[in-house]
Amino acid sequence: MNKIEHIGIAVKSLEEAIPRYEQLLKTPCYKTEQVESEQVNTAFFKVGESKIELLESMDPAGVIAKFIEKRGEGLHHTAYDVTNIEAEMNRLKEAGFVLLNETPKKGADNKWVCFVHPKHTNGVLIELCQEIR
Ligand code: ZN
């Protein structure tokens, strides 16, 4: 894996969280994007080589809403940049990790993504991402 691409943080309200993170990071949000497949609204910030992704549920029954209900706002996933997502998926599957999608899917910010179940990663949901070229 090449680097931490971004850290995903579950928030109740982007409207409230964006100005707070702009103040915290001293950088403007450079992109907001709706990801239909995940039922989330996202907002991105650049921090050096990595990014912060804020996630707000589009749907009160969506995965982010359920996550916040259970665990509160906070760290939702860490995302790693990979060169060949299918090769990494096969490598992890062979090593016994549980992938949450069998084929790469289109995620936010022009990426192919795959999620790895947190039960084998010490409680942290993992996202693999590869830039769509
Ligand atoms: Zn993410």
CSV table of C-alpha atoms and ligand atoms in Angstrom, one decimal:
chain,number,residue,atom,x,y,z
A,1,MET,CA,0.0,0.0,0.0
A,2,ASN,CA,1.3,3.4,-1.0
A,3,LYS,CA,0.1,5.8,1.7
A,4,ILE,CA,-2.9,6.8,3.7
A,5,GLU,CA,-5.1,8.3,1.1
A,6,HIS,CA,-7.7,9.7,3.5
A,7,ILE,CA,-9.3,9.3,6.9
A,8,GLY,CA,-13.1,9.1,6.9
A,9,ILE,CA,-15.0,10.8,9.7
A,10,ALA,CA,-18.7,10.2,10.3
A,11,VAL,CA,-20.6,13.5,11.0
A,12,LYS,CA,-24.2,14.3,11.7
A,13,SER,CA,-24.2,17.5,9.7
A,14,LEU,CA,-21.8,18.6,6.9
A,15,GLU,CA,-23.1,22.1,7.2
A,16,GLU,CA,-21.9,22.2,10.7
A,17,ALA,CA,-18.7,20.1,10.3
A,18,ILE,CA,-17.3,21.8,7.1
A,19,PRO,CA,-16.6,25.2,8.7
A,20,ARG,CA,-15.2,23.6,11.8
A,21,TYR,CA,-12.8,21.5,9.8
A,22,GLU,CA,-11.8,24.5,7.6
A,23,GLN,CA,-10.9,26.2,10.8
A,24,LEU,CA,-9.1,23.2,12.3
A,25,LEU,CA,-7.1,22.4,9.2
A,26,LYS,CA,-6.7,26.0,8.0
A,27,THR,CA,-7.6,25.0,4.5
A,28,PRO,CA,-10.9,25.2,2.5
A,29,CYS,CA,-13.0,22.2,1.7
A,30,TYR,CA,-12.1,21.6,-2.0
A,31,LYS,CA,-14.9,19.2,-2.9
A,32,THR,CA,-18.3,18.0,-1.9
A,33,GLU,CA,-19.8,15.0,-3.6
A,34,GLN,CA,-22.8,12.8,-3.3
A,35,VAL,CA,-22.1,9.1,-3.4
A,36,GLU,CA,-25.3,7.3,-4.3
A,37,SER,CA,-24.0,3.8,-3.9
A,38,GLU,CA,-23.1,4.5,-0.3
A,39,GLN,CA,-26.0,6.9,0.4
A,40,VAL,CA,-23.6,9.6,1.7
A,41,ASN,CA,-22.7,13.2,1.2
A,42,THR,CA,-19.0,13.7,1.4
A,43,ALA,CA,-16.6,16.7,1.9
A,44,PHE,CA,-12.9,16.6,1.3
A,45,PHE,CA,-9.9,18.5,2.7
A,46,LYS,CA,-6.3,18.2,1.7
A,47,VAL,CA,-3.7,17.8,4.5
A,48,GLY,CA,-0.3,17.4,3.0
A,49,GLU,CA,-0.3,14.2,1.0
A,50,SER,CA,-3.4,12.8,2.7
A,51,LYS,CA,-7.0,13.9,2.9
A,52,ILE,CA,-9.8,14.1,5.4
A,53,GLU,CA,-13.2,12.9,4.2
A,54,LEU,CA,-16.3,13.9,6.2
A,55,LEU,CA,-19.3,11.7,5.7
A,56,GLU,CA,-22.9,12.6,6.3
A,57,SER,CA,-25.8,10.2,5.7
A,58,MET,CA,-28.2,11.0,2.9
A,59,ASP,CA,-30.7,8.6,4.5
A,60,PRO,CA,-31.7,8.3,8.1
A,61,ALA,CA,-31.5,4.5,7.7
A,62,GLY,CA,-28.2,4.6,5.9
A,63,VAL,CA,-24.9,3.0,7.1
A,64,ILE,CA,-23.4,6.3,8.3
A,65,ALA,CA,-26.6,7.1,10.2
A,66,LYS,CA,-26.6,3.7,11.8
A,67,PHE,CA,-22.9,4.0,12.6
A,68,ILE,CA,-23.5,7.3,14.4
A,69,GLU,CA,-26.5,5.9,16.3
A,70,LYS,CA,-24.3,3.0,17.6
A,71,ARG,CA,-20.9,4.7,18.1
A,72,GLY,CA,-21.4,8.4,17.8
A,73,GLU,CA,-19.7,10.8,15.5
A,74,GLY,CA,-16.0,10.1,14.8
A,75,LEU,CA,-13.5,7.9,13.0
A,76,HIS,CA,-15.3,5.8,10.4
A,77,HIS,CA,-12.5,4.3,8.2
A,78,THR,CA,-8.9,4.7,7.1
A,79,ALA,CA,-8.3,4.5,3.4
A,80,TYR,CA,-5.1,3.3,1.7
A,81,ASP,CA,-4.0,4.2,-1.7
A,82,VAL,CA,-3.1,1.2,-3.8
A,83,THR,CA,-1.6,0.8,-7.3
A,84,ASN,CA,-3.6,-2.3,-8.3
A,85,ILE,CA,-6.8,-2.7,-6.3
A,86,GLU,CA,-7.6,-6.2,-7.6
A,87,ALA,CA,-4.2,-7.5,-6.7
A,88,GLU,CA,-4.5,-6.1,-3.2
A,89,MET,CA,-8.0,-7.5,-2.8
A,90,ASN,CA,-6.8,-11.0,-3.8
A,91,ARG,CA,-3.8,-10.7,-1.5
A,92,LEU,CA,-6.0,-9.8,1.5
A,93,LYS,CA,-8.6,-12.4,0.7
A,94,GLU,CA,-5.9,-15.1,0.6
A,95,ALA,CA,-4.6,-13.8,3.9
A,96,GLY,CA,-8.0,-14.3,5.5
A,97,PHE,CA,-9.4,-10.8,5.6
A,98,VAL,CA,-13.1,-10.3,4.8
A,99,LEU,CA,-13.8,-8.0,1.9
A,100,LEU,CA,-17.2,-6.2,2.0
A,101,ASN,CA,-17.4,-6.1,-1.8
A,102,GLU,CA,-16.2,-8.8,-4.2
A,103,THR,CA,-15.4,-6.4,-7.1
A,104,PRO,CA,-14.1,-2.8,-6.9
A,105,LYS,CA,-16.9,-0.2,-6.8
A,106,LYS,CA,-16.9,3.4,-7.7
A,107,GLY,CA,-16.4,5.5,-4.7
A,108,ALA,CA,-16.0,9.3,-4.0
A,109,ASP,CA,-13.3,11.4,-5.5
A,110,ASN,CA,-12.7,9.4,-8.7
A,111,LYS,CA,-11.6,6.2,-7.0
A,112,TRP,CA,-12.2,2.5,-7.3
A,113,VAL,CA,-12.8,1.3,-3.8
A,114,CYS,CA,-13.1,-1.9,-1.7
A,115,PHE,CA,-13.9,-2.1,2.0
A,116,VAL,CA,-12.4,-4.6,4.4
A,117,HIS,CA,-14.4,-5.8,7.4
A,118,PRO,CA,-13.3,-4.3,10.7
A,119,LYS,CA,-13.5,-7.6,12.6
A,120,HIS,CA,-10.0,-8.6,11.2
A,121,THR,CA,-8.5,-5.2,11.4
A,122,ASN,CA,-8.8,-4.5,15.1
A,123,GLY,CA,-12.1,-2.6,14.8
A,124,VAL,CA,-11.2,-0.2,12.0
A,125,LEU,CA,-13.0,-0.3,8.7
A,126,ILE,CA,-10.4,-0.3,5.9
A,127,GLU,CA,-10.9,1.2,2.5
A,128,LEU,CA,-8.6,0.4,-0.4
A,129,CYS,CA,-8.6,3.0,-3.2
A,130,GLN,CA,-7.2,3.3,-6.6
A,131,GLU,CA,-7.4,6.4,-8.7
A,132,ILE,CA,-9.7,5.9,-11.8
A,133,ARG,CA,-7.5,6.6,-14.8
B,1,ZN,ZN,-13.4,6.9,2.2
